[in-house]
Amino acid sequence: RRLLEPLAGPLPGRRLADVHAELGVDHGRFLAAADRIGDAGCHNFRQKIETAAGTVHLDSSMLALRDDAGEPAGFALISRDRTQEAI
């Protein structure tokens, strides 16, 4: 939340697709990652993002958040900046 709110404004109550569009994130790529979560409960991947300040390399994990019945209720994305390691 601290990472995205400065870029996309307040997040609670907003549709994820709208936040992605505002940030320039390919929502289809997000949905494809969500499909890969499966029974393991997470999908690990690497990202290379080009910014005005240079290239940022991230190790990321997308986790399924489940309700009390075990049904998907949302997602969490955790990223670790590994730019210094990638150089």
mmCIF file of C-alpha atoms in Angstrom:
data_model
loop_
_atom_site.group_PDB
_atom_site.id
_atom_site.type_symbol
_atom_site.label_atom_id
_atom_site.label_comp_id
_atom_site.label_asym_id
_atom_site.label_seq_id
_atom_site.Cartn_x
_atom_site.Cartn_y
_atom_site.Cartn_z
ATOM 1 C CA ARG A 1 0.000 0.000 0.000
ATOM 2 C CA ARG A 2 2.812 2.440 0.833
ATOM 3 C CA LEU A 3 4.407 1.702 -2.539
ATOM 4 C CA LEU A 4 1.302 2.258 -4.669
ATOM 5 C CA GLU A 5 -0.674 4.976 -2.848
ATOM 6 C CA PRO A 6 1.801 7.757 -3.643
ATOM 7 C CA LEU A 7 1.456 6.842 -7.325
ATOM 8 C CA ALA A 8 -2.232 5.957 -7.594
ATOM 9 C CA GLY A 9 -3.871 7.774 -4.689
ATOM 10 C CA PRO A 10 -5.949 6.080 -1.954
ATOM 11 C CA LEU A 11 -6.508 2.373 -2.667
ATOM 12 C CA PRO A 12 -9.406 1.183 -0.440
ATOM 13 C CA GLY A 13 -12.620 0.680 -2.391
ATOM 14 C CA ARG A 14 -11.018 0.995 -5.827
ATOM 15 C CA ARG A 15 -11.121 -1.649 -8.541
ATOM 16 C CA LEU A 16 -7.727 -3.254 -9.098
ATOM 17 C CA ALA A 17 -8.046 -2.909 -12.881
ATOM 18 C CA ASP A 18 -8.512 0.874 -12.457
ATOM 19 C CA VAL A 19 -5.416 1.151 -10.242
ATOM 20 C CA HIS A 20 -3.413 -0.882 -12.760
ATOM 21 C CA ALA A 21 -4.572 1.336 -15.634
ATOM 22 C CA GLU A 22 -3.544 4.464 -13.724
ATOM 23 C CA LEU A 23 -0.103 3.013 -12.974
ATOM 24 C CA GLY A 24 0.420 1.671 -16.501
ATOM 25 C CA VAL A 25 0.434 -1.953 -15.307
ATOM 26 C CA ASP A 26 -0.714 -4.590 -17.786
ATOM 27 C CA HIS A 27 -3.794 -5.962 -15.995
ATOM 28 C CA GLY A 28 -3.814 -9.023 -18.270
ATOM 29 C CA ARG A 29 -0.321 -9.902 -17.043
ATOM 30 C CA PHE A 30 -1.590 -9.628 -13.460
ATOM 31 C CA LEU A 31 -4.514 -11.962 -14.245
ATOM 32 C CA ALA A 32 -2.140 -14.469 -15.873
ATOM 33 C CA ALA A 33 0.002 -14.477 -12.712
ATOM 34 C CA ALA A 34 -3.125 -14.928 -10.589
ATOM 35 C CA ASP A 35 -4.033 -18.005 -12.665
ATOM 36 C CA ARG A 36 -0.621 -19.512 -11.839
ATOM 37 C CA ILE A 37 -1.124 -19.350 -8.067
ATOM 38 C CA GLY A 38 -2.999 -22.659 -7.993
ATOM 39 C CA ASP A 39 -2.863 -25.029 -5.034
ATOM 40 C CA ALA A 40 0.582 -23.833 -3.940
ATOM 41 C CA GLY A 41 -0.957 -20.543 -2.815
ATOM 42 C CA CYS A 42 1.718 -18.377 -4.437
ATOM 43 C CA HIS A 43 3.419 -17.553 -7.719
ATOM 44 C CA ASN A 44 7.054 -16.367 -7.669
ATOM 45 C CA PHE A 45 8.471 -14.359 -10.555
ATOM 46 C CA ARG A 46 11.069 -11.765 -11.511
ATOM 47 C CA GLN A 47 10.304 -8.346 -12.912
ATOM 48 C CA LYS A 48 12.470 -5.879 -14.805
ATOM 49 C CA ILE A 49 10.895 -2.431 -14.808
ATOM 50 C CA GLU A 50 12.210 0.491 -16.839
ATOM 51 C CA THR A 51 11.826 3.854 -15.083
ATOM 52 C CA ALA A 52 13.073 7.364 -15.799
ATOM 53 C CA ALA A 53 15.782 6.753 -13.185
ATOM 54 C CA GLY A 54 16.903 3.454 -14.749
ATOM 55 C CA THR A 55 16.110 -0.243 -14.618
ATOM 56 C CA VAL A 56 14.682 -1.773 -11.429
ATOM 57 C CA HIS A 57 14.962 -5.543 -10.864
ATOM 58 C CA LEU A 58 12.448 -7.152 -8.493
ATOM 59 C CA ASP A 59 11.870 -10.631 -7.079
ATOM 60 C CA SER A 60 8.126 -10.851 -6.515
ATOM 61 C CA SER A 61 5.615 -13.246 -4.988
ATOM 62 C CA MET A 62 1.881 -13.099 -5.601
ATOM 63 C CA LEU A 63 -0.083 -14.737 -2.786
ATOM 64 C CA ALA A 64 -3.726 -15.758 -2.643
ATOM 65 C CA LEU A 65 -5.709 -14.374 0.296
ATOM 66 C CA ARG A 66 -8.523 -16.715 1.268
ATOM 67 C CA ASP A 67 -11.689 -16.304 3.308
ATOM 68 C CA ASP A 68 -12.789 -18.575 6.173
ATOM 69 C CA ALA A 69 -14.225 -21.063 3.659
ATOM 70 C CA GLY A 70 -10.896 -21.273 1.818
ATOM 71 C CA GLU A 71 -12.171 -19.382 -1.223
ATOM 72 C CA PRO A 72 -9.986 -16.738 -2.917
ATOM 73 C CA ALA A 73 -10.829 -13.330 -1.475
ATOM 74 C CA GLY A 74 -7.946 -11.238 -2.810
ATOM 75 C CA PHE A 75 -4.258 -11.121 -3.553
ATOM 76 C CA ALA A 76 -1.088 -9.763 -1.996
ATOM 77 C CA LEU A 77 1.997 -8.810 -3.971
ATOM 78 C CA ILE A 78 5.340 -8.763 -2.187
ATOM 79 C CA SER A 79 8.420 -7.507 -4.043
ATOM 80 C CA ARG A 80 12.073 -7.292 -3.077
ATOM 81 C CA ASP A 81 14.334 -4.867 -4.931
ATOM 82 C CA ARG A 82 17.336 -6.841 -6.185
ATOM 83 C CA THR A 83 18.686 -4.137 -8.490
ATOM 84 C CA GLN A 84 22.101 -3.980 -6.785
ATOM 85 C CA GLU A 85 22.472 -7.775 -7.050
ATOM 86 C CA ALA A 86 21.566 -7.734 -10.763
ATOM 87 C CA ILE A 87 24.304 -5.248 -11.691
#
